[in-house]
Amino acid sequence: MDTTAQHGTVKERPQASTPRLTLSGISKSFPGVRALHDVSLSLYPGQVTALIGENGAGKSTLVKIMTGIYQPDAGTISIDGQAVTLPSAHAAFGHGITAIHQETVLFDDLSVAENIFLGHAPRTRFKTIDWRTMRKNAKEVLETMGAGHIDADTRLKDLGIANKHLVAVARAMSIDARIVIMDEPTAALSMKEIEELFLLIEFLKSEGKAILFISHKFDEIYRIADRYTVFRDGEMIGEGLLKDASQGQIVRMMVGRNVDHIFPQRKATIGAPVLTVSGLSHPTEFDNIGFELHKGEILGFYGLVGAGRSEVMQAISGITRIAKGTIALEGKPIAPKSAADSIEAGIVYVPEERGKQGVVIGLPIFQNVSLPSLTRTSKSGILRLAEEFALARAFTERLDLRASSLSQDVGTLSGGNQQKIVIAKWLATAPKVIILDEPTKGIDIGSKAAVHGFMAELVAQGLSVIMVSSELPEILGMSDRVVVMREGRIASVYDNKELDAETLVRTAAGIAA
Amino acid sequence: ENVKIALVVKSLGNGFFDAANKGAEEAAKELGDVDIIYTGPTKATAEAQIEVVNSLIAQKVNAIAISANDADALVPALKKAMDRGITVISWDSGVAPEGRQLHLNPSDTGLIGETIIKLAADYLPEGGDVAILSASSTATNQNAWIDAAKKILPEKFPKINLVATVYGDDDSAKSTDEAKGLLKSYPNLKAIIAPTTVGVVAAAQVVTDENLIGKVNVTGLALPSEFKKFIDNGASQAVALWNPIDLGYSAVYLAHDLAVKKEEAKPGATLSIGRVGKVTLDDTNSAAMAPPFQFDKSNIEKFSKIY
Amino acid sequence: MTDTPAPRHIPDRLDKPLSSAIFSWEALLVVVAIAIFAINSFASPYFLDPWSLSDLTFNFTEKALIAFAMALLIISGEIDLSVAAIIALASTMMGMAVQAGAGTPALVAIGILVGLGCGAFNGLLVTRLGLPSIVVTIGTMSLFRGIAFIILGDQAYKGYPPSFAFFGQGYVWSVVSFELVLFLVAAIIYWFVLHRTSFGRRVFAIGNNPIAAQFSGVRVDRIKFILFCLTGLMSGIASVLITSRLGSTRPSIAQGYELEAITMVVLGGVSILGGAGSILGVVLAAFIMGLVTFGLGLLNVPGIVMSIFIGLLLIIVIALPILWRRLRGNS
Amino acid sequence: MKNILRYREIWLLAAIAVLIGLISMRFPGFADPANLRQVFNDTSILMILALGQMVVILTRSIDLSMASNLCFTGMVVAMLNAAYPAIPIPLLIVVALFVGLVLGAINGLLVWRLNIPSIVVTLGTLTIYRGATFVISGGAWVNADQMSPDFIGFQRAAFLGIPVLSWIALLVITLFFLLMTRTALGRSIYAIGVNPTASVYAGIDVGRTKFVVFCISGMIGGLAGYLWISRYVIASVEVANGYELNIIAACVIGGISIAGGIGSVGGAVLGALFLGIISNALPVINISPFWQMAISGSAIILAVVLNARGERRQGRIILKKAEAA
Ligand SMILES: Nc1ncnc2c1ncn2[C@@H]1O[C@H](COP(=O)(O)OP(=O)(O)OP(=O)(O)O)[C@@H](O)[C@H]1O
Ligand SMILES: Nc1ncnc2c1ncn2[C@@H]1O[C@H](COP(=O)(O)OP(=O)(O)OP(=O)(O)O)[C@@H](O)[C@H]1O
Ligand SMILES: [Mg+2]
Ligand SMILES: [Mg+2]
């Protein structure tokens, strides 16, 4: 392990340029958690540095320190060799640091222009906001980035997710940022959006920005990044040039053991149809959706972000109302009116937005896991804590959760570990059909293997799975069949045998082969 | 061990009751062995007054003399006080007979009703429209006076036409709104009668603001010290009130009579109220102190210095 | 080539340092209550008397009954400002029933049912139309009391049957009043419901994240509706008690009770933002408020000055743990 | 957003016009310009207060202590005036603004520094400030007679035929309009309401902005304190008791979302005007005062229902976009 820690340090440090930003000896603790311990990081102009680490390794914490949101307990930050302090987000701006955070942090109810210029709007002679200049500048910024199609006056909530990302980047450009940080920007994006984002990153590179890029997807890291820094359990393990390091080496640094993510081999023993959906329509979101899910099958749902997959799944599980159509479970028609109804019937939906729809921050882990199963863990309405703990332990340990105790507030877990709670809580209801919406979003490579392994095991036991995913390898590696959706309608259904990535992407984007 | 007599008022801070307290202290000095506890809620509600009464019971006072915010709601609490051997009388604003041993009216109810109309009528020889701006709609004494006034109106003041009764809740803002409403709705209004010290000030201010001095006469019950300005500027010709100092003085005397001298409060009994004289109880064990006293340009200066 | 590590064992709980129990909210409230009790006993010779202590409980029992239901409602992220107005309307309806010759059982039923009905009305507006409860109940606060005013105007209802007086004035045993017994019973029931049942657990979940709760199969609207009904019901019960204690009804009855009940809930450590709180805290807060007002009353301190103490207590008790944590963090 | 806001205000304006129309049917003089001017004057204080409350509500906070602040500051200036009638009125107004500012700053500091939810802080200071009024005055009232003629006369003096009180209201409205649309502070206030977390990330000092907002509402409370006392010419502990709810009701009727981030100066003004007209009209059209409470309660509920309709989010509308594309 010592050898890996040494990998790519001093000797191999490239002399290309001096770092624009240097963090050294940074430590940060939260009550009961040591998130960062004596870590260092350097960012170079015109280069992309990838920050790599397991869930909870401390990546986002470091980002928040670099943007003035958290204060480090120890350590120094210097920009162009000058030591600086970043007491607030505003101060970080002043130094040209900007970030696209892991959670979307923009203003839905404000216009695009305001989102870009909030906090540094152009002023008139009288120190009042100069709306006209602001709009004009917004338009210019968007155009230089090749995002001229976004109208500066629209409200942000009317934009698609990819465009929202563009606005976030535009904001970074508008303050003439010299350091741009992106914390898992691709987690919720599908191929097409990711390509657009990469073009942008190339553009930023060419402008000489120093870029920090955080992702759990190695293919992306190798495509876009020049250097890497690896964290494990809040400590820096190694750094260097990516061209000198193999994926295996990096993963070993990251996890401290060998992990090779191969999708589990499954013997498809596909049985009778379990879930039959036909003619499902919604006034505005989707139209005439029909498919069959068989016992022991994993049915993948692919599409560009915003294709309406999540809405369909939410309709099937009773969360949104439908206008027309039927849903039958094991031949019996059902009409769930709420998630409670569908959970009772045996269909569960694992939502994609973990912070908003998934975890209940403020409640401890075990209560989160037991929440959908309360009727089983309690007796005539009276709670039985022992049962709750047992249930929570069974599922969280299986998913390799990193937590200090089951009574810990889920809000203090890292993003990826929260995602494990989300999966655990719905699996714990022992359903017949489970719908997983972007199940491995933001999960590190080791845990991803655990989730996939668990899925395979469940299916082997006769559970049926619908897996909505925007991640091609996952879709290709896990599904027996794939439904592709485009703009609220089913574009095509493929058997996995006949499938390749290109067909999927073309169908999803509506480009004829 | 001195005799503890609690003077419980509708709400603290009201100039009228502060004056009554002056009288109470005067009586205490005369009687020698009496301590006065001057107390009351800040907000004129029955519930708050009950909490005050409860704490007085706990302090084992010898007598409670109360001006009640609600004639009925206080009865259970005061009954409890009497059960625990405390003398209870009401004054100014009364309590239903079962909740007290006797009630001291500041003046005869009928007489007050007549006086408030007369104050307006005196300056309206040809008659005309008048309206009443009262305190809260639940105020016992105001309601009794208004009833009395209405009863007496047809026979004694046929030319006076009472067009409306509105309630300002003893809140200056609400009273102002109501007074303005009256002036708008009844363009021929000749007088506003406000039998409440808060309402009368609000009404007089509105008449002053709207430049209606000389056209609309404000009258009613007012404390001279608070109202002098409006007699001076002509918004009002005259108002009336009884002497709150005497009222507080008499209440303490009566409470002392019952609590210490063990006089019995029964219909027909005659009790002494020190320098103010004597009162005789009627068949509801109520007594009236003195007729209301009228203030106008001639005497307001003098009385405004006293209360 | 993948090494599978043995799953890490995650303990149920970490052993908490003793200090965290000592500095819990409830412990803080117990200390405050004992301190006030001691100060009262020193300050007034009349305080330590069974009857005084019994009378003291009347200062908070009615409000506390509402506060229990309000605590659940606030934990779920909603609020009800109309409780005092519900008392007024329920009392008015009971008054009308008396005029029509109703007996005691009918009166109690009417009081409770009107309360329940008003609560259901609030609940429907909030859950069916998706309106913010703070605004809805500011509206119904005027509406309910307004109806009482329309019905009663400047009149009062009285003449409640003698047997009706028991609820607000009666004693179950020696100095133990019916109101106090009801308060204790309600405290136990609400404690059990909030802390020991799946319903209570769901209330917490809704307060922390209503959307995730809904996705987890919690019937959010139904539970919120039930909580509004409960709050209305408790207001109805309080209305029976207070009407019985006063022996009469005016439309201005119980004015300002909503803020006192909410103060009790907040002082009891319930997060006004929802999601956290305990019934024990509310019980302690009720006692504290009763002790403060009664103790100061014995010293004949005007009510408004008492309210300064309550206001200060509210802010200080909430600020203390924050300041404490900050001081400890710095050292 | 602008469009919908404008839409909502027009709605409210229409509602007010209908209301005035209905009242005029019962009482023809009501729609006279002279009378409307008077209604405006009568509502001025509520409008000013509603604007102060608006900025607080926009940041997802609430100030329940405004009416108590008004009461306290009013008492301070009244007592000052009674004791030193020579102090010129403009100076007294400065004193009122300052005292209000201090009270507001206390709220703001507790919210900012200790991070206590504003509803809790102001629930506490609601009783503390009113109690403090009792303490400084010893419970005694200050009467019309103790106030100087200037003190009472200032807001009543007419300038271009319109009372100074109305001018003050117009001035405050203008200032707030500029604040909300033309300054960075104004935009920060909206941003905090729309998304507090994002505001932190955008470099807005959320805590300090909230502090400033409470200072503003405090100053407004203080100003209203002088205006109220000199208008109703009595200063007592009971002044404006419970009025905080009227202020909030005016904001709610004006379409200011209690969840923060949505609302406008025009809305707050119209909301106050709506309530002002109702309380002005009821006595005039001879509706029993006992109906007033129920009517304004119903108006509030109706307003919230209508506002919620307008605010209701539409779905993402994938299909429509697909057709358009
Ligand atoms: N506000 C907080 N309070 C307590 N603990 C925290 C807090 N924020 C983060 N942590 C802890 O700090 C550690 C690092 O978390 P961080 O979010 O930086 O991880 P990460 O590397 O970004 O993980 P992921 O890949 O899952 O996003 C975790 O153990 C987390 O539980
Ligand atoms: N127009 C949009 N506005 C806001 N958020 C969006 C938008 N489009 C997508 N998102 C967000 O992006 C993420 C993924 O997209 P989302 O799941 O909503 O797309 P979808 O329509 O459900 O279809 P699909 O699941 O096929 O991508 C979610 O977090 C979602 O909230
Ligand atoms: Mg992270
Ligand atoms: Mg989706």
PDB file of C-alpha atoms in Angstrom, chain A residues 223-290:
ATOM      1  CA  ARG A 223     -11.366  11.056 -21.545  1.00  0.00           C
ATOM      2  CA  ILE A 224     -11.369  14.500 -20.079  1.00  0.00           C
ATOM      3  CA  ALA A 225      -8.813  14.721 -17.296  1.00  0.00           C
ATOM      4  CA  ASP A 226      -5.081  15.285 -17.413  1.00  0.00           C
ATOM      5  CA  ARG A 227      -4.195  14.596 -13.818  1.00  0.00           C
ATOM      6  CA  TYR A 228      -5.673  12.794 -10.867  1.00  0.00           C
ATOM      7  CA  THR A 229      -5.702  13.014  -7.120  1.00  0.00           C
ATOM      8  CA  VAL A 230      -7.013  10.099  -5.066  1.00  0.00           C
ATOM      9  CA  PHE A 231      -8.584  10.351  -1.631  1.00  0.00           C
ATOM     10  CA  ARG A 232      -9.381   7.537   0.704  1.00  0.00           C
ATOM     11  CA  ASP A 233     -11.164   7.963   4.044  1.00  0.00           C
ATOM     12  CA  GLY A 234     -10.340  11.644   4.109  1.00  0.00           C
ATOM     13  CA  GLU A 235      -6.675  11.260   3.339  1.00  0.00           C
ATOM     14  CA  MET A 236      -4.744  11.926   0.168  1.00  0.00           C
ATOM     15  CA  ILE A 237      -3.330   8.717  -1.196  1.00  0.00           C
ATOM     16  CA  GLY A 238      -1.686   9.801  -4.418  1.00  0.00           C
ATOM     17  CA  GLU A 239      -1.615  12.115  -7.381  1.00  0.00           C
ATOM     18  CA  GLY A 240      -0.083  12.296 -10.803  1.00  0.00           C
ATOM     19  CA  LEU A 241      -0.655  12.302 -14.509  1.00  0.00           C
ATOM     20  CA  LEU A 242      -3.416  10.075 -15.765  1.00  0.00           C
ATOM     21  CA  LYS A 243      -1.471   8.889 -18.732  1.00  0.00           C
ATOM     22  CA  ASP A 244       0.938   7.236 -16.302  1.00  0.00           C
ATOM     23  CA  ALA A 245      -1.681   5.398 -14.256  1.00  0.00           C
ATOM     24  CA  SER A 246      -3.926   2.497 -15.145  1.00  0.00           C
ATOM     25  CA  GLN A 247      -7.473   2.226 -13.929  1.00  0.00           C
ATOM     26  CA  GLY A 248      -6.526  -0.759 -11.819  1.00  0.00           C
ATOM     27  CA  GLN A 249      -3.818   1.188 -10.060  1.00  0.00           C
ATOM     28  CA  ILE A 250      -6.114   4.061  -9.324  1.00  0.00           C
ATOM     29  CA  VAL A 251      -8.881   1.836  -8.055  1.00  0.00           C
ATOM     30  CA  ARG A 252      -6.404   0.122  -5.783  1.00  0.00           C
ATOM     31  CA  MET A 253      -5.374   3.478  -4.370  1.00  0.00           C
ATOM     32  CA  MET A 254      -8.984   4.418  -3.951  1.00  0.00           C
ATOM     33  CA  VAL A 255     -10.278   1.294  -2.253  1.00  0.00           C
ATOM     34  CA  GLY A 256      -7.142  -0.255  -0.864  1.00  0.00           C
ATOM     35  CA  ARG A 257      -7.909  -3.591  -2.525  1.00  0.00           C
ATOM     36  CA  ASN A 258      -8.566  -5.002  -5.945  1.00  0.00           C
ATOM     37  CA  VAL A 259     -11.916  -4.302  -7.501  1.00  0.00           C
ATOM     38  CA  ASP A 260     -12.760  -5.085 -11.022  1.00  0.00           C
ATOM     39  CA  HIS A 261     -16.240  -4.208 -11.953  1.00  0.00           C
ATOM     40  CA  ILE A 262     -17.630  -6.982 -14.095  1.00  0.00           C
ATOM     41  CA  PHE A 263     -21.348  -7.160 -14.425  1.00  0.00           C
ATOM     42  CA  PRO A 264     -22.615 -10.305 -12.744  1.00  0.00           C
ATOM     43  CA  GLN A 265     -23.212 -13.295 -14.952  1.00  0.00           C
ATOM     44  CA  ARG A 266     -26.823 -14.321 -14.795  1.00  0.00           C
ATOM     45  CA  LYS A 267     -28.659 -17.326 -16.047  1.00  0.00           C
ATOM     46  CA  ALA A 268     -31.808 -15.773 -17.376  1.00  0.00           C
ATOM     47  CA  THR A 269     -34.658 -17.946 -16.209  1.00  0.00           C
ATOM     48  CA  ILE A 270     -37.346 -15.634 -17.318  1.00  0.00           C
ATOM     49  CA  GLY A 271     -40.845 -16.615 -16.327  1.00  0.00           C
ATOM     50  CA  ALA A 272     -44.398 -15.492 -16.907  1.00  0.00           C
ATOM     51  CA  PRO A 273     -45.356 -11.827 -17.227  1.00  0.00           C
ATOM     52  CA  VAL A 274     -45.643 -10.166 -13.834  1.00  0.00           C
ATOM     53  CA  LEU A 275     -46.423  -6.610 -14.747  1.00  0.00           C
ATOM     54  CA  THR A 276     -48.398  -5.685 -17.841  1.00  0.00           C
ATOM     55  CA  VAL A 277     -48.767  -2.053 -18.766  1.00  0.00           C
ATOM     56  CA  SER A 278     -50.816  -0.964 -21.731  1.00  0.00           C
ATOM     57  CA  GLY A 279     -51.966   2.282 -23.240  1.00  0.00           C
ATOM     58  CA  LEU A 280     -50.729   4.325 -20.312  1.00  0.00           C
ATOM     59  CA  SER A 281     -51.158   8.037 -21.058  1.00  0.00           C
ATOM     60  CA  HIS A 282     -50.763  11.292 -19.232  1.00  0.00           C
ATOM     61  CA  PRO A 283     -52.150  14.604 -20.502  1.00  0.00           C
ATOM     62  CA  THR A 284     -48.764  16.261 -20.830  1.00  0.00           C
ATOM     63  CA  GLU A 285     -45.929  13.915 -19.947  1.00  0.00           C
ATOM     64  CA  PHE A 286     -46.252  10.616 -21.795  1.00  0.00           C
ATOM     65  CA  ASP A 287     -48.435   8.818 -24.260  1.00  0.00           C
ATOM     66  CA  ASN A 288     -49.488   5.255 -25.022  1.00  0.00           C
ATOM     67  CA  ILE A 289     -46.893   3.422 -22.955  1.00  0.00           C
ATOM     68  CA  GLY A 290     -47.157  -0.349 -23.085  1.00  0.00           C
TER      69      GLY A 290
END
